[in-house]
mmCIF file of C-alpha atoms and ligand atoms in Angstrom:
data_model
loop_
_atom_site.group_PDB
_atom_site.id
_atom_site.type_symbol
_atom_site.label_atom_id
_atom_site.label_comp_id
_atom_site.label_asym_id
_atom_site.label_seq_id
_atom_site.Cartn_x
_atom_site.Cartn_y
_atom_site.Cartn_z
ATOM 1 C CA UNK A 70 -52.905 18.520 3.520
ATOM 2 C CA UNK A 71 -54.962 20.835 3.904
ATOM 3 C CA UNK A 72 -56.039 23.137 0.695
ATOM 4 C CA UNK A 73 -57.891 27.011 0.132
ATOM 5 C CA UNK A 74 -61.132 26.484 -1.139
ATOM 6 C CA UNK A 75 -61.512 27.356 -4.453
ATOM 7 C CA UNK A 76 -63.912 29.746 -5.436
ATOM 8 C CA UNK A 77 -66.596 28.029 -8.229
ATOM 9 C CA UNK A 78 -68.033 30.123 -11.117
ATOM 10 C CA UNK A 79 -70.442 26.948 -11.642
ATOM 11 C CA UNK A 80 -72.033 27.138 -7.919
ATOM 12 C CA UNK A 81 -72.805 30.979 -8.963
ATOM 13 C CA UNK A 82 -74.441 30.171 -11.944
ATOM 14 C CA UNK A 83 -76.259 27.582 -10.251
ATOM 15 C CA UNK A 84 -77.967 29.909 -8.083
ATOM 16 C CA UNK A 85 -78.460 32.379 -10.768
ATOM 17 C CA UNK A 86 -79.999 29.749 -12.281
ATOM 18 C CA UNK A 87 -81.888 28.999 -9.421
ATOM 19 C CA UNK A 88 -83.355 32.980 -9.023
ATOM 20 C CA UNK A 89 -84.262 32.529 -12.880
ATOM 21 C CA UNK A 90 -86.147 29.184 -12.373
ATOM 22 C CA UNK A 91 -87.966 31.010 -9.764
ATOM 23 C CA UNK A 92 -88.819 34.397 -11.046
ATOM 24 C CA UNK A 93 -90.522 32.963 -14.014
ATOM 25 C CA UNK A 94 -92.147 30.016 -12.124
ATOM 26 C CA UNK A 95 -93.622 33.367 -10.335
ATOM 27 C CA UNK A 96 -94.590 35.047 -13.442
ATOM 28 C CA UNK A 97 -91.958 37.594 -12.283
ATOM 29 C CA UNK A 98 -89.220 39.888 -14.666
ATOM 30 C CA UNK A 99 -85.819 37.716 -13.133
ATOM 31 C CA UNK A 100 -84.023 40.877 -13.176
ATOM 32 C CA UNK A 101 -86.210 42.219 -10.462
ATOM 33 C CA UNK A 102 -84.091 39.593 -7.958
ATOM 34 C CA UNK A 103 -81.144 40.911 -6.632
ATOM 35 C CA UNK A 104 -78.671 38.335 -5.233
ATOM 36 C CA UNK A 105 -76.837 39.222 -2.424
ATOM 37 C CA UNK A 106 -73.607 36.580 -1.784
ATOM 38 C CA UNK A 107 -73.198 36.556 1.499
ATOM 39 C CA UNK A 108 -69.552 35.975 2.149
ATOM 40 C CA UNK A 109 -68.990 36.364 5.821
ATOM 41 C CA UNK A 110 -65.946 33.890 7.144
ATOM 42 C CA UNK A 111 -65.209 33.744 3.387
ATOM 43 C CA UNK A 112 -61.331 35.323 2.402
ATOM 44 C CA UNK A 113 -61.203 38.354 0.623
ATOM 45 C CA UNK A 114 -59.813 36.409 -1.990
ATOM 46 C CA UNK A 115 -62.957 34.376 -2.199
ATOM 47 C CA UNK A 116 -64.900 37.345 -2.851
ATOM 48 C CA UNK A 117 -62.247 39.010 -5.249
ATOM 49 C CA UNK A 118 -62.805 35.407 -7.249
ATOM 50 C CA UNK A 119 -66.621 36.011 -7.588
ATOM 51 C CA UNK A 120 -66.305 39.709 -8.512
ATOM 52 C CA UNK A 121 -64.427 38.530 -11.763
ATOM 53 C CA UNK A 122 -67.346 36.081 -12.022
ATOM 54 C CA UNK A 123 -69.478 39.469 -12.082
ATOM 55 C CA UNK A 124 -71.068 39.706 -8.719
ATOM 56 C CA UNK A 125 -71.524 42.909 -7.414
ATOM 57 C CA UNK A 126 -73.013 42.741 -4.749
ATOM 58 C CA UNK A 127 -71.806 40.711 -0.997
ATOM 59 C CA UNK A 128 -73.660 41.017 2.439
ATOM 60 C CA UNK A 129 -71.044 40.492 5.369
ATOM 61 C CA UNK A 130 -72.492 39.784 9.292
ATOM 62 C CA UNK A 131 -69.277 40.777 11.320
ATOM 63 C CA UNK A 132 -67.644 44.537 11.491
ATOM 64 C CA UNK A 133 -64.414 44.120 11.239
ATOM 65 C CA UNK A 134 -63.931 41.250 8.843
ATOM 66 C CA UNK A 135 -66.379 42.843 7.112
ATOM 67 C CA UNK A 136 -64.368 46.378 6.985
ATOM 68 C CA UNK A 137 -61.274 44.290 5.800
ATOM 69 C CA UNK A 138 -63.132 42.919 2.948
ATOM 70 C CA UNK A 139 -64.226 46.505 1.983
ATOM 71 C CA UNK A 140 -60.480 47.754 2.260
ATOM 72 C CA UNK A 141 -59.067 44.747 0.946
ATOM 73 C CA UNK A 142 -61.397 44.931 -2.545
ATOM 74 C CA UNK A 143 -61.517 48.859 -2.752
ATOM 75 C CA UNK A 144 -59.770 48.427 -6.180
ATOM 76 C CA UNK A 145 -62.640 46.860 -7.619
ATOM 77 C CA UNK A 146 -64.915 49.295 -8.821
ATOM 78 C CA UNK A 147 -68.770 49.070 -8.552
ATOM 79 C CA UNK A 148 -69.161 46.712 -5.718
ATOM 80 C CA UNK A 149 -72.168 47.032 -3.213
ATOM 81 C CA UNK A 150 -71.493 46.454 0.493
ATOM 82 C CA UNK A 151 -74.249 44.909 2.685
ATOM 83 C CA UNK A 152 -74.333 44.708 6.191
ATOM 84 C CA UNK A 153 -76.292 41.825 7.253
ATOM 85 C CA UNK A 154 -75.453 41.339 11.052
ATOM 86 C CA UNK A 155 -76.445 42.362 14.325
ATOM 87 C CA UNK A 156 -75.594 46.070 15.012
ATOM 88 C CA UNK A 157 -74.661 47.493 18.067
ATOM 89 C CA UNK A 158 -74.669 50.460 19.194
ATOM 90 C CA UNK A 159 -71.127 50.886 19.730
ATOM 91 C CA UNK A 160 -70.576 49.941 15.838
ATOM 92 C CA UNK A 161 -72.203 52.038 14.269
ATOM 93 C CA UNK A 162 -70.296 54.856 12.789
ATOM 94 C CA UNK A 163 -68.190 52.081 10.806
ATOM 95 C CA UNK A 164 -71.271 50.354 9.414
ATOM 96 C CA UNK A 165 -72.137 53.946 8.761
ATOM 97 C CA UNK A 166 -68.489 54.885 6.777
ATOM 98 C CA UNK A 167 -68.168 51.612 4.946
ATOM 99 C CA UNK A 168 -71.329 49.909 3.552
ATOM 100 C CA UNK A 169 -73.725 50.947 0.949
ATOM 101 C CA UNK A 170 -77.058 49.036 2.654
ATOM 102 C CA UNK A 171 -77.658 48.216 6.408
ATOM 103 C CA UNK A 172 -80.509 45.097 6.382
ATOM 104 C CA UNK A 173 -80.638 44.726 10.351
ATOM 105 C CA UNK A 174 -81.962 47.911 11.488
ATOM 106 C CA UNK A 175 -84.294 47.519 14.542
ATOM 107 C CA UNK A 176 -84.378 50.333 16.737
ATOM 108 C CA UNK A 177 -84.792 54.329 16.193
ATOM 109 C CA UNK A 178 -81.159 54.551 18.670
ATOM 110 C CA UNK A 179 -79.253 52.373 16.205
ATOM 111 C CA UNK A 180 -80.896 54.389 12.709
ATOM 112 C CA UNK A 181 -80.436 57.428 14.774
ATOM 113 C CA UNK A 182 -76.620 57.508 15.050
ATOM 114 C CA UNK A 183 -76.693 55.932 11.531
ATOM 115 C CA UNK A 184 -77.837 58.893 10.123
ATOM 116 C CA UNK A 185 -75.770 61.154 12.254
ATOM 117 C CA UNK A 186 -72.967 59.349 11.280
ATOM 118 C CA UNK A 187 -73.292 58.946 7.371
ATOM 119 C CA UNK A 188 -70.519 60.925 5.901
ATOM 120 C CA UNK A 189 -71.694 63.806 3.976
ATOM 121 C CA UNK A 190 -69.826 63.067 0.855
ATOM 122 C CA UNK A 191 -71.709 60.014 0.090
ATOM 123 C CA UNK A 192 -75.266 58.814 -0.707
ATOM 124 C CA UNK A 193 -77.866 58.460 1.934
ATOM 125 C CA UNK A 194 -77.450 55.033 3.601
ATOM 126 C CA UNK A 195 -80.094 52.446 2.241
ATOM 127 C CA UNK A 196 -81.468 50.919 5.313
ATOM 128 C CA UNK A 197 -83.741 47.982 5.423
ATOM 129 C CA UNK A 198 -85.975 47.072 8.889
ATOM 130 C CA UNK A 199 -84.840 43.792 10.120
ATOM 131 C CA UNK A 200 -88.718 42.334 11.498
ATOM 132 C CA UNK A 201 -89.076 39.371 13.951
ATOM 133 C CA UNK A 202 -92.147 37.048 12.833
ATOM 134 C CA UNK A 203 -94.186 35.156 15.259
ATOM 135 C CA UNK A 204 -91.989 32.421 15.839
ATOM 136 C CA UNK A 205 -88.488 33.607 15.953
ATOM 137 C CA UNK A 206 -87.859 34.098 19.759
ATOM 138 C CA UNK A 207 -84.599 35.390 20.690
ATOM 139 C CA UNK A 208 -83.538 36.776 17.507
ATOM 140 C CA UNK A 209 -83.003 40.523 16.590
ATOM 141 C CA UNK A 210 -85.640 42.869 14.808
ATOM 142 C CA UNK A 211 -88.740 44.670 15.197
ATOM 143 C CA UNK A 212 -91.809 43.033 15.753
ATOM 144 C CA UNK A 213 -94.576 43.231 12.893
ATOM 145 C CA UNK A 214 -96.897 45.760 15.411
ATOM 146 C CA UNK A 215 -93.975 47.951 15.996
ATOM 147 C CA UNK A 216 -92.717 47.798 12.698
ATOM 148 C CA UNK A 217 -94.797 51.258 10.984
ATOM 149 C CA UNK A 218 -93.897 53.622 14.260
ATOM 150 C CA UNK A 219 -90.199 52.681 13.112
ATOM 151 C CA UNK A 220 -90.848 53.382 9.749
ATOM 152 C CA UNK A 221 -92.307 56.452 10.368
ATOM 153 C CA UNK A 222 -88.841 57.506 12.648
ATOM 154 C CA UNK A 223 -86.430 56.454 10.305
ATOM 155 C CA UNK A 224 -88.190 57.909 7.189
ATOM 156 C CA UNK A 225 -87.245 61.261 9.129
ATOM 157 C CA UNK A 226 -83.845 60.745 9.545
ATOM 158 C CA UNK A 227 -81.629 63.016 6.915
ATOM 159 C CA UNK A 228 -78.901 60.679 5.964
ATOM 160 C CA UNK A 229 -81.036 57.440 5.786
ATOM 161 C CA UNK A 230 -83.424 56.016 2.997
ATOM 162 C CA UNK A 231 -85.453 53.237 4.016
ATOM 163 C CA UNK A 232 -85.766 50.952 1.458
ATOM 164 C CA UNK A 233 -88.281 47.903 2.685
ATOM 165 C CA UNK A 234 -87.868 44.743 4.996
ATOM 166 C CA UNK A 235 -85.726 42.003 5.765
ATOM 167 C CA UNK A 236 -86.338 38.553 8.176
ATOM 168 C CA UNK A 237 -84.381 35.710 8.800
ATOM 169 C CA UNK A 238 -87.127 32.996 9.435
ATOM 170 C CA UNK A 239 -86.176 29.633 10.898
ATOM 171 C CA UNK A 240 -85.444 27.235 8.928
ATOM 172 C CA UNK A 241 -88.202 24.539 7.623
ATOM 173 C CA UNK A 242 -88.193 22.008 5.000
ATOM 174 C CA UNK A 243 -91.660 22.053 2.872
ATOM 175 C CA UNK A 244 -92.117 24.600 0.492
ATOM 176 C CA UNK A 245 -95.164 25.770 1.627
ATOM 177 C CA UNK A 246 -94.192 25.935 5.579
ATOM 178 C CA UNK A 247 -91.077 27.974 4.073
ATOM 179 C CA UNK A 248 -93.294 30.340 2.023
ATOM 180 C CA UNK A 249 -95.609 31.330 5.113
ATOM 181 C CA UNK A 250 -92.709 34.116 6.790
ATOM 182 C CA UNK A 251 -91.795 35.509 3.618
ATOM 183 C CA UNK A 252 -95.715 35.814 2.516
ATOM 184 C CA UNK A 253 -96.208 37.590 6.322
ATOM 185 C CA UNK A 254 -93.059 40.040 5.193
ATOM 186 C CA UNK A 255 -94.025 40.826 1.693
ATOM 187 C CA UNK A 256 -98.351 41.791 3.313
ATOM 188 C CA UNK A 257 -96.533 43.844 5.746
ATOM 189 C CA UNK A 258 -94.886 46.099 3.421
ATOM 190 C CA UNK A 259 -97.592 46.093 1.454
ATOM 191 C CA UNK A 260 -99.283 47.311 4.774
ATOM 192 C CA UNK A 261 -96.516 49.885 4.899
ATOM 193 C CA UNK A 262 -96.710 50.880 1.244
ATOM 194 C CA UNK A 263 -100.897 51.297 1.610
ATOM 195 C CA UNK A 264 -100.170 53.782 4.545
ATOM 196 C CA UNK A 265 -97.838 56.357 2.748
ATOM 197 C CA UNK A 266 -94.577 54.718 2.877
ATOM 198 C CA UNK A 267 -92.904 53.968 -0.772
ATOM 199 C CA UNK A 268 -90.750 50.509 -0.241
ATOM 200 C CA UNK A 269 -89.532 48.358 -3.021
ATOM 201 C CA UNK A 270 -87.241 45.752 -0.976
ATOM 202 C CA UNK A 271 -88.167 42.571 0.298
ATOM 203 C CA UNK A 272 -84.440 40.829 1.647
ATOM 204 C CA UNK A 273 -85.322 37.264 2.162
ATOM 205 C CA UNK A 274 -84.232 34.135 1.467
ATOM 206 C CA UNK A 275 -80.743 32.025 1.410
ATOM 207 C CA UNK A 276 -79.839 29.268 0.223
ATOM 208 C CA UNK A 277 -81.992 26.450 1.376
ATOM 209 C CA UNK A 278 -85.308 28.236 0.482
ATOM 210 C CA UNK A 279 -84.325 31.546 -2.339
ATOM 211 C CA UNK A 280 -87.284 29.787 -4.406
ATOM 212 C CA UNK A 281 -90.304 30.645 -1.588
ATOM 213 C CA UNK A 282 -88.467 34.067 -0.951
ATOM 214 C CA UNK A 283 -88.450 35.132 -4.727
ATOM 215 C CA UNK A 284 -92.422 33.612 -5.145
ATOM 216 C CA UNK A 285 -93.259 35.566 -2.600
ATOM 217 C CA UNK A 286 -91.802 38.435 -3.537
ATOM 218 C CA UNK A 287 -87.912 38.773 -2.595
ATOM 219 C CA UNK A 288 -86.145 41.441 -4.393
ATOM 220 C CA UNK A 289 -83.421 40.720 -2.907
ATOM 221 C CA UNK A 290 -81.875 37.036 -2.180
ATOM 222 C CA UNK A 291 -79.253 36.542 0.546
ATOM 223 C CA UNK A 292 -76.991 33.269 -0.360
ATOM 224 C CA UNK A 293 -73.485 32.569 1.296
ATOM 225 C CA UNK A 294 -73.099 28.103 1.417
ATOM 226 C CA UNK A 295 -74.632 27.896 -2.244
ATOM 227 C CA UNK A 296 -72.340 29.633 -3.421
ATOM 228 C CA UNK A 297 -68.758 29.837 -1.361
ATOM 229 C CA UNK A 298 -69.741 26.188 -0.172
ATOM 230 C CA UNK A 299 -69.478 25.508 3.198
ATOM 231 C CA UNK A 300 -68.070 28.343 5.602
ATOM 232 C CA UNK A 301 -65.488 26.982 7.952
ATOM 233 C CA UNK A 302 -65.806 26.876 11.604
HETATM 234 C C1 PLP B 429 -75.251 33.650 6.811
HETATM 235 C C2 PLP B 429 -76.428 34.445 6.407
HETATM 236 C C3 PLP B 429 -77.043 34.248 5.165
HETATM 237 C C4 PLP B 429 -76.603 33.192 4.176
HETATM 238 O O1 PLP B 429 -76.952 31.935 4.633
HETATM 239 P P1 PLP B 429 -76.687 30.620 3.728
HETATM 240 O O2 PLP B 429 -77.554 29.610 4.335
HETATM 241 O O3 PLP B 429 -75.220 30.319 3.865
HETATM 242 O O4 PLP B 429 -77.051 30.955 2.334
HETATM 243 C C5 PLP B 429 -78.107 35.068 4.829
HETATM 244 N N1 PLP B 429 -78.561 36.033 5.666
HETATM 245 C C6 PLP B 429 -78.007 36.244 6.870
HETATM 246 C C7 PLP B 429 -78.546 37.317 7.736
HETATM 247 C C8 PLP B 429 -76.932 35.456 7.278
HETATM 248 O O5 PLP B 429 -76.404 35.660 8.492
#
């Protein structure tokens, strides 16, 4: 028979631990690492389970579910709602109503009607620009040339506050090989930040490589099968 996975306060811990080991293996403060459970396909009462653990903060990839999940956990105060996934056009105004932080922002169109369409009773929407690295073909986000011209755009728009960068490199087993994207990300903002621009978010890293993310520089961490285990499919 089949049985609800359960959610496990140890696996959270374990990655907390995890950010910890990392941070100070960096020389870094470990509070300056934000982790950002990432429970997309996960149940709303998955996520319910880890808020009583004390996370705050969850990244979802898909609208709808994600909406749900928003709805679903509206009771419990102080949650932070991150949307992580591929935005399209047509979807914006409810990524727009519902979440807090928008990581996958690649085109002036798409931050456009996001800041058209941030209600006014609520804080700016904290927007991070999703950038493709040499060898990610196929995948969304803007590539390192075009990155300051969007910048620039979407540091104009009203209802928006850029925030820093976010990639999703492929995956790769050494250390070092793992370290290389997330070094490229953390020289661009720097690049950025040299030219005017005041970011102070990196979003990279998951679970199989949040230790090269955070010494590089991740200020955020973005970690769904480390913690919920294994989504189903
Ligand atoms: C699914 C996903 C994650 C989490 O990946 P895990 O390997 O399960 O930790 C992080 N970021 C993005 C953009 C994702 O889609």
């Amino acid at each position: 028979m089949l049985t609800a996975p359960q959610f496990s306060p140890a696996a959270l811990q374990s990655v907390r631990t995890r950010i910890v080991r990392a941070a100070e293996r960096a020389g870094r403060d470990p509070g300056s690492v934000r982790l950002l459970a990432v429970s997309k396909q996960q149940p709303a009462a998955m996520v319910r389970a880890a808020a009583t653990a004390g996370q705050t903060e969850f990244g979802e990839n898909y609208l709808q579910e994600g909406i749900g999940k928003v709805a679903a956990l509206a009771d419990v105060p102080g949650l932070t709602w991150h949307f992580i996934g591929q935005l399209q056009g047509n979807k914006t105004r409810e990524v727009a109503a519902d979440f807090d932080w928008v990581h996958t922002v690649d085109r002036e169109r798409i931050a456009s009607r996001l800041s058209a369409q941030r209600p006014h009773d609520v804080a700016p929407l904290q927007v991070l620009l999703q950038v493709r690295l040499a060898d990610e073909p196929g995948k969304g986000g803007v590539t390192p040339a075009a990155a300051p011209a969007l910048a620039t755009a979407i540091t104009a728009l009203p209802r928006l506050r850029l925030r820093g960068l976010m990639c999703i490199p492929p995956p790769a087993a050494e250390l070092e090989a793992q370290r290389r994207p997330f070094r490229q990300l953390r020289e661009l903002l720097e690049s950025l930040n040299a030219a005017g621009h005041a970011l102070d978010t990196l979003s990279m890293g998951m679970s199989d490589d949040l230790e090269a993310a955070v010494l590089e520089g991740a200020t955020i961490v973005r970690v769904g099968t480390a913690i919920f285990g294994r989504r189903p499919d």
